[in-house]
mmCIF file of C-alpha atoms in Angstrom:
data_model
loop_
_atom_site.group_PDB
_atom_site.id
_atom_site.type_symbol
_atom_site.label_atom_id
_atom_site.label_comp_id
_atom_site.label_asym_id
_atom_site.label_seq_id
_atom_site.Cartn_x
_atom_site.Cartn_y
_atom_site.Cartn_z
ATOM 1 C CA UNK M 1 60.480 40.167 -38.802
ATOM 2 C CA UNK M 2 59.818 37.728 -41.769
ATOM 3 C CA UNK M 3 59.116 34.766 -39.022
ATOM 4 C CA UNK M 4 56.703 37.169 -37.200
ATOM 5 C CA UNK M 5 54.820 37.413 -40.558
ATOM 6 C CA UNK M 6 54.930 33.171 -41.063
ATOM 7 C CA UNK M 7 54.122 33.004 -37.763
ATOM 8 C CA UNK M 8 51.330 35.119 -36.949
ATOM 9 C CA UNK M 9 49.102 33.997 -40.264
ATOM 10 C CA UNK M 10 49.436 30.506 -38.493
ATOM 11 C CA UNK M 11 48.275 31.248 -35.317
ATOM 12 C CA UNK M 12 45.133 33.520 -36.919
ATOM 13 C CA UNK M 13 44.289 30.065 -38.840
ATOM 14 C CA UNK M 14 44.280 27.948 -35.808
ATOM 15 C CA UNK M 15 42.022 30.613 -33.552
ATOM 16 C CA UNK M 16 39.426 30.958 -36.411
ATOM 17 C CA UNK M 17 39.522 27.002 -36.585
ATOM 18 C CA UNK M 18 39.616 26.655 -32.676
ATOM 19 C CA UNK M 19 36.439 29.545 -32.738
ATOM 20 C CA UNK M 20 34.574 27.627 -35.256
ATOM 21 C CA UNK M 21 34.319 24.416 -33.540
ATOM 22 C CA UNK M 22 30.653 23.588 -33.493
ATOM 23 C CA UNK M 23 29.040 20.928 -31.803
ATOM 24 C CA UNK M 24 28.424 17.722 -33.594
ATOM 25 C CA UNK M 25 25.465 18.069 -34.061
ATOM 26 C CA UNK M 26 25.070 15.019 -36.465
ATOM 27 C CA UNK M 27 26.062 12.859 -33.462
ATOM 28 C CA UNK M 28 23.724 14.380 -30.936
ATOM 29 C CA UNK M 29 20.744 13.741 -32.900
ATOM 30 C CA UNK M 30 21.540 10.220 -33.522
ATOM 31 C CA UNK M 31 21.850 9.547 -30.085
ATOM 32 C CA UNK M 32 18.626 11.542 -29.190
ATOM 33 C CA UNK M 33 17.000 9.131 -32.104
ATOM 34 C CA UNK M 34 18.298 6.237 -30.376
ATOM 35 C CA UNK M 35 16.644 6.836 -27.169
ATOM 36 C CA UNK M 36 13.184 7.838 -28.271
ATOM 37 C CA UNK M 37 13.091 4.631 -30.552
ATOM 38 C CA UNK M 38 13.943 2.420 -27.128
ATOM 39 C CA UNK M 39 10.842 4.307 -25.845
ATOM 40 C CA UNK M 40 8.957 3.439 -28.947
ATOM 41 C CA UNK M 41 9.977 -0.141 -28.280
ATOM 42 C CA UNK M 42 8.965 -0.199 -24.893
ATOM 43 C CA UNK M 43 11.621 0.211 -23.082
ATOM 44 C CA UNK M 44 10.056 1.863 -20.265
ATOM 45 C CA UNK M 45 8.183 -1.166 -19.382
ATOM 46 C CA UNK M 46 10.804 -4.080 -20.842
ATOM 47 C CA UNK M 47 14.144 -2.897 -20.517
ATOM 48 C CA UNK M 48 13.858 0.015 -17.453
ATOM 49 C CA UNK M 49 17.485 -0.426 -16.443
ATOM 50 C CA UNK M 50 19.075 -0.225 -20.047
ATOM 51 C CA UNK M 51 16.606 2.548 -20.435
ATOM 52 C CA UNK M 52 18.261 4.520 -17.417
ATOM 53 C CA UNK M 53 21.469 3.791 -18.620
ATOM 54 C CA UNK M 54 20.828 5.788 -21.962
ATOM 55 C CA UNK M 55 18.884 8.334 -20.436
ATOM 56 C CA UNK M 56 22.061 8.543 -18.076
ATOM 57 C CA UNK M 57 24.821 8.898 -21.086
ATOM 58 C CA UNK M 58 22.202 11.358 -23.046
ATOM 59 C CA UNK M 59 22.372 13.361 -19.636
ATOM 60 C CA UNK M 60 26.274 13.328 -19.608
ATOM 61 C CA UNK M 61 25.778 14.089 -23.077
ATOM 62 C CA UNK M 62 23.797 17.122 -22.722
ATOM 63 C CA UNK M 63 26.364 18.540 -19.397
ATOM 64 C CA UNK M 64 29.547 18.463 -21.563
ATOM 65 C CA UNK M 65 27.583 20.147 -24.250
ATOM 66 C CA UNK M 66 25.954 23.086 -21.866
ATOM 67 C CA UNK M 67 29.773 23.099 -20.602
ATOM 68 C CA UNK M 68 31.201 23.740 -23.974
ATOM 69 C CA UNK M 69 29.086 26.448 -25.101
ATOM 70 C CA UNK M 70 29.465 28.322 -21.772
ATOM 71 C CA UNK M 71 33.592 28.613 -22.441
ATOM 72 C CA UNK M 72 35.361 31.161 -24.245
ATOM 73 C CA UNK M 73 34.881 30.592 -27.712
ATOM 74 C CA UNK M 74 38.695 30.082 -28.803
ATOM 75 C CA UNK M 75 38.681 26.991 -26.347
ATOM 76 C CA UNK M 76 35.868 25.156 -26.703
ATOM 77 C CA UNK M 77 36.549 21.802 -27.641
ATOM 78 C CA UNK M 78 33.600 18.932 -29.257
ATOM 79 C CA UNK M 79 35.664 16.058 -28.703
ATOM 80 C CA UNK M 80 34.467 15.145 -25.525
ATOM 81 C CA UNK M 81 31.309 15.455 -26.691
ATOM 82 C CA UNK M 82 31.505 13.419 -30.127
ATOM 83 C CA UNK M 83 32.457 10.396 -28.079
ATOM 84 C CA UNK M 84 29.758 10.837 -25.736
ATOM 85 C CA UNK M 85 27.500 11.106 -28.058
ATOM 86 C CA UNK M 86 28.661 7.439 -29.484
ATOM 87 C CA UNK M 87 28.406 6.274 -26.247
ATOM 88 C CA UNK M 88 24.651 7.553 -25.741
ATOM 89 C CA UNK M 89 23.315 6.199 -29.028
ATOM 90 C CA UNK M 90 25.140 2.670 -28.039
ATOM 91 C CA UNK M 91 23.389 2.764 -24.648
ATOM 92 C CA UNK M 92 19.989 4.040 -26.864
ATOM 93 C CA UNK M 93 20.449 1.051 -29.079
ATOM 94 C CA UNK M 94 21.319 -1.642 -26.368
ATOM 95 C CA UNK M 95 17.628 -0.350 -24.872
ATOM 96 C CA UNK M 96 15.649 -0.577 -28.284
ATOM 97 C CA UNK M 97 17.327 -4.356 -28.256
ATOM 98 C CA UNK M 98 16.725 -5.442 -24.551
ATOM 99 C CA UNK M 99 13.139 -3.978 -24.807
ATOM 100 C CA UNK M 100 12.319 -6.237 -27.518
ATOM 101 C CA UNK M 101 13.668 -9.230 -25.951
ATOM 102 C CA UNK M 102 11.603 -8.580 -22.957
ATOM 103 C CA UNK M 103 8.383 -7.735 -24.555
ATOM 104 C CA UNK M 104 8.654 -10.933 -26.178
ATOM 105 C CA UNK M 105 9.869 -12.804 -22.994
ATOM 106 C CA UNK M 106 7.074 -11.201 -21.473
ATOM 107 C CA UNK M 107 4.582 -12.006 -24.333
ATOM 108 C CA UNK M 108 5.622 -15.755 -23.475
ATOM 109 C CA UNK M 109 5.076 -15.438 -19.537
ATOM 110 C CA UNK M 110 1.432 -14.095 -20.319
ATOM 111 C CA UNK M 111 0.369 -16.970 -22.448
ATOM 112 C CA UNK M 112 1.048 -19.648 -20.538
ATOM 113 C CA UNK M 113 0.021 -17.937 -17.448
ATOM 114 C CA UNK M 114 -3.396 -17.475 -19.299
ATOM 115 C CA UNK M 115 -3.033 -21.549 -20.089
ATOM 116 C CA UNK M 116 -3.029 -22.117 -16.658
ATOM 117 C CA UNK M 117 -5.346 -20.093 -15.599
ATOM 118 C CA UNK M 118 -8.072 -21.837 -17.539
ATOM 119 C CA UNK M 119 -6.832 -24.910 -16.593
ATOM 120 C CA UNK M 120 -7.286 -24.020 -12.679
ATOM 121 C CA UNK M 121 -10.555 -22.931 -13.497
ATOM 122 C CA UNK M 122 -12.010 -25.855 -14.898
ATOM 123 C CA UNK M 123 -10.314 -27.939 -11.770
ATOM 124 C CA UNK M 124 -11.778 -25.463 -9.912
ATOM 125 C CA UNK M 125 -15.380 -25.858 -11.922
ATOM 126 C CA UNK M 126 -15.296 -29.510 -11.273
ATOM 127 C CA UNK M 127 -14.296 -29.832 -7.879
ATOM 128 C CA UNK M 128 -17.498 -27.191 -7.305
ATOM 129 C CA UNK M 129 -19.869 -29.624 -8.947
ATOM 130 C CA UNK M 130 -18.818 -32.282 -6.282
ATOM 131 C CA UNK M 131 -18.680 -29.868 -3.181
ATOM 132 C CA UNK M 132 -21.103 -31.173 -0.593
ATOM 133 C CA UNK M 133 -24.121 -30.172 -0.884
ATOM 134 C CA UNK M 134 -26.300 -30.136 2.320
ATOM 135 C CA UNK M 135 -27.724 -27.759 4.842
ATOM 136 C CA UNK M 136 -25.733 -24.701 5.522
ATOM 137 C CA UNK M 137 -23.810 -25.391 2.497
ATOM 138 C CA UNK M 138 -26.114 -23.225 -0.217
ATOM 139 C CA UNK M 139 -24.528 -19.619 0.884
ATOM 140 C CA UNK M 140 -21.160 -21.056 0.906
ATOM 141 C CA UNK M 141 -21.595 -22.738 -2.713
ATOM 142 C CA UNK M 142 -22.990 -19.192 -4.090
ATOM 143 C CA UNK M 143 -19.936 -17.705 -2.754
ATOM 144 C CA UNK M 144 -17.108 -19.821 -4.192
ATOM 145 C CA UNK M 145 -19.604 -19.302 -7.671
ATOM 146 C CA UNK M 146 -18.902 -16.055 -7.636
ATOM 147 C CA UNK M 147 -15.259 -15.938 -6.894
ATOM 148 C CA UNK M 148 -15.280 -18.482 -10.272
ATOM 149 C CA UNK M 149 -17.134 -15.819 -11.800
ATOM 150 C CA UNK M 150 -14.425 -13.204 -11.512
ATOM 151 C CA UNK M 151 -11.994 -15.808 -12.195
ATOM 152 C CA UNK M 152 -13.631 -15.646 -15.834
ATOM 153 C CA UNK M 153 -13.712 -11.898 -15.849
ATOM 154 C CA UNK M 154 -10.125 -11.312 -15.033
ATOM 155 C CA UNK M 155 -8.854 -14.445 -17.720
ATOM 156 C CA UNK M 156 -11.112 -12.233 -20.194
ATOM 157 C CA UNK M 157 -9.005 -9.155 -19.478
ATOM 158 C CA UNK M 158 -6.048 -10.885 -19.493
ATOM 159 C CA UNK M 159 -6.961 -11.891 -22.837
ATOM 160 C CA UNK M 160 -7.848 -8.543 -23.560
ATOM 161 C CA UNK M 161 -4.650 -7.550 -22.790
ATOM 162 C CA UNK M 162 -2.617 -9.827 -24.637
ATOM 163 C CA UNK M 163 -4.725 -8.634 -27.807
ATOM 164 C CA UNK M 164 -3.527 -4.755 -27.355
ATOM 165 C CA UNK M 165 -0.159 -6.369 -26.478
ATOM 166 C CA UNK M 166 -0.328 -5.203 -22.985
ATOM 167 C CA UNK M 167 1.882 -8.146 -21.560
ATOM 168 C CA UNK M 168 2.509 -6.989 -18.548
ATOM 169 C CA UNK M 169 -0.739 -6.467 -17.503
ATOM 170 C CA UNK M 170 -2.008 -9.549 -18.782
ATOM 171 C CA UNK M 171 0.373 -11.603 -17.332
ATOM 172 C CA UNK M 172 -0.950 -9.962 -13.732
ATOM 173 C CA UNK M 173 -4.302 -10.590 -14.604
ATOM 174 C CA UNK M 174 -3.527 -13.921 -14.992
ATOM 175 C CA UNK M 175 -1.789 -14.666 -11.992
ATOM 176 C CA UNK M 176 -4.392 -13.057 -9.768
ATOM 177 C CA UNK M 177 -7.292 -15.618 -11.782
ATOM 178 C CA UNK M 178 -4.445 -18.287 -10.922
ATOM 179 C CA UNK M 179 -4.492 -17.584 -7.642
ATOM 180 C CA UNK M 180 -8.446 -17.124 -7.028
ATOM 181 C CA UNK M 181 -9.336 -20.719 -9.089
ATOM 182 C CA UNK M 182 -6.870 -22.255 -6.754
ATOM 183 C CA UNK M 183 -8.435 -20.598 -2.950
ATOM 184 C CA UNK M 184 -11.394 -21.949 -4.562
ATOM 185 C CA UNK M 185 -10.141 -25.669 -5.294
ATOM 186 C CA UNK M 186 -8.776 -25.302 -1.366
ATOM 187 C CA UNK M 187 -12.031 -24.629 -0.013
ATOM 188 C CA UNK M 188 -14.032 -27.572 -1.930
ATOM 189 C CA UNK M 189 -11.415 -29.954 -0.703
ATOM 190 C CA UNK M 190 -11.569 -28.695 2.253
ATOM 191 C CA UNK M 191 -14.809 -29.078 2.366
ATOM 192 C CA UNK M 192 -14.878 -32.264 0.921
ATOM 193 C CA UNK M 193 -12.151 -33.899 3.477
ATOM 194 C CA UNK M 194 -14.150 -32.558 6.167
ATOM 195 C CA UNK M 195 -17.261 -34.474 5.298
ATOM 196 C CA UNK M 196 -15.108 -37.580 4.476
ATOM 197 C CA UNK M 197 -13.607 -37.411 8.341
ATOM 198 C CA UNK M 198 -17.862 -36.704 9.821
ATOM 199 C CA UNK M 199 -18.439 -39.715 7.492
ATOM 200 C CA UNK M 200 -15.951 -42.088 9.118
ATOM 201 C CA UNK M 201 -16.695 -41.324 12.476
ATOM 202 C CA UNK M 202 -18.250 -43.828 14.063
ATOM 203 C CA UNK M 203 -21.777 -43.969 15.387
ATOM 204 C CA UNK M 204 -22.333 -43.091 19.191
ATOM 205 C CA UNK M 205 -23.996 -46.516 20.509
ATOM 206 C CA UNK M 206 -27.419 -46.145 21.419
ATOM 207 C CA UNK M 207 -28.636 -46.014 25.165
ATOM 208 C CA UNK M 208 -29.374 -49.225 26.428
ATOM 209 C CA UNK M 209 -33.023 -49.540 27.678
ATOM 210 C CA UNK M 210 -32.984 -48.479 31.613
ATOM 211 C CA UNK M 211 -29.876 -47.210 31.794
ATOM 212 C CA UNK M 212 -29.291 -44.205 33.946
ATOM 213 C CA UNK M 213 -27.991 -40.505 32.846
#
């Protein structure tokens, strides 16, 4: 009787300590921190795969909680749960870190695609001022002016960009300026080799007096 009495104290103790096992909280909050700062850094643009990998652990996260709180309250259990939590604030982390490596890589990319840029558009500017110039050429001229033109306009958003630390964008506004400064240098050389090859033709010899057609 006595060792029922021991006993039975004992096993009250462990189903109030079992019953009171609350989720760690603590935990879950870090790791909930941990992703919205690897938004905040930009992760969503920079780092999208790290980012689904902590949006993937808070997700496992969030399941073995749900599971926990829907069992009897004697067996719930927060173990599980404390360790994924460390693992979701790791992944969270790892995010916040690879999105600020890529904004920077990307930050990199941008300028010197904007270098280049302006550098194919003066080519491109040049080569214009020695495009033949003749009859029939004047609409042609206007036209390749004009894709210049927008060549400026999109190096000035891409500039734009990199100013609001857009990187992404400005790195595909400079690669479509890149791309129209050099169709631009194609068609004056074009252009150019064409009259070069009229040029070195040579002249049809003149009809000798009398002769028949």
């Amino acid at each position: 009787m006595r060792k029922t009495w021991i006993v039975l104290p004992a096993l009250l103790a462990l189903a109030v300590m079992i019953g009171c096992a609350k989720p760690p909280q603590v935990d879950v909050d870090a790791a909930k921190a941990a992703l919205e700062a690897a938004k905040a850094a930009g992760a969503t643009e920079y780092a999208q795969s790290s980012l689904n990998a902590a949006q993937d652990a808070n997700a496992q996260l969030d399941a073995e909680l749900t599971a926990q709180q829907g069992k009897f309250a004697l067996t719930r259990s927060y173990k599980k749960a404390t360790e994924l939590a460390a693992a979701a604030k790791s992944a969270g982390d790892k995010a916040a870190t690879d999105a600020a490596s890529g904004k920077a890589a990307a930050q990199r990319e941008a300028s010197n695609l904007i270098a280049q840029a302006k550098t194919a558009l003066e080519e491109a500017k040049g080569l214009l001022d020695k495009a033949p110039k003749g009859k029939g050429t004047q609409a042609d001229l206007e036209a390749l002016k004009a894709d210049l033109a927008g060549v400026e306009s999109a190096i000035t958003e891409a500039d734009n960009a990199m100013t609001g630390q857009k990187y992404l964008q400005a790195k595909a506004k400079a690669t479509a300026a890149i791309g129209a400064a050099n169709q631009v240098k194609t068609a004056v050389e074009q252009a150019m080799a064409a009259k070069k090859g009229a040029a070195a033709k040579p002249a049809a010899p003149a009809a000798k007096p009398g002769a028949k057609h």
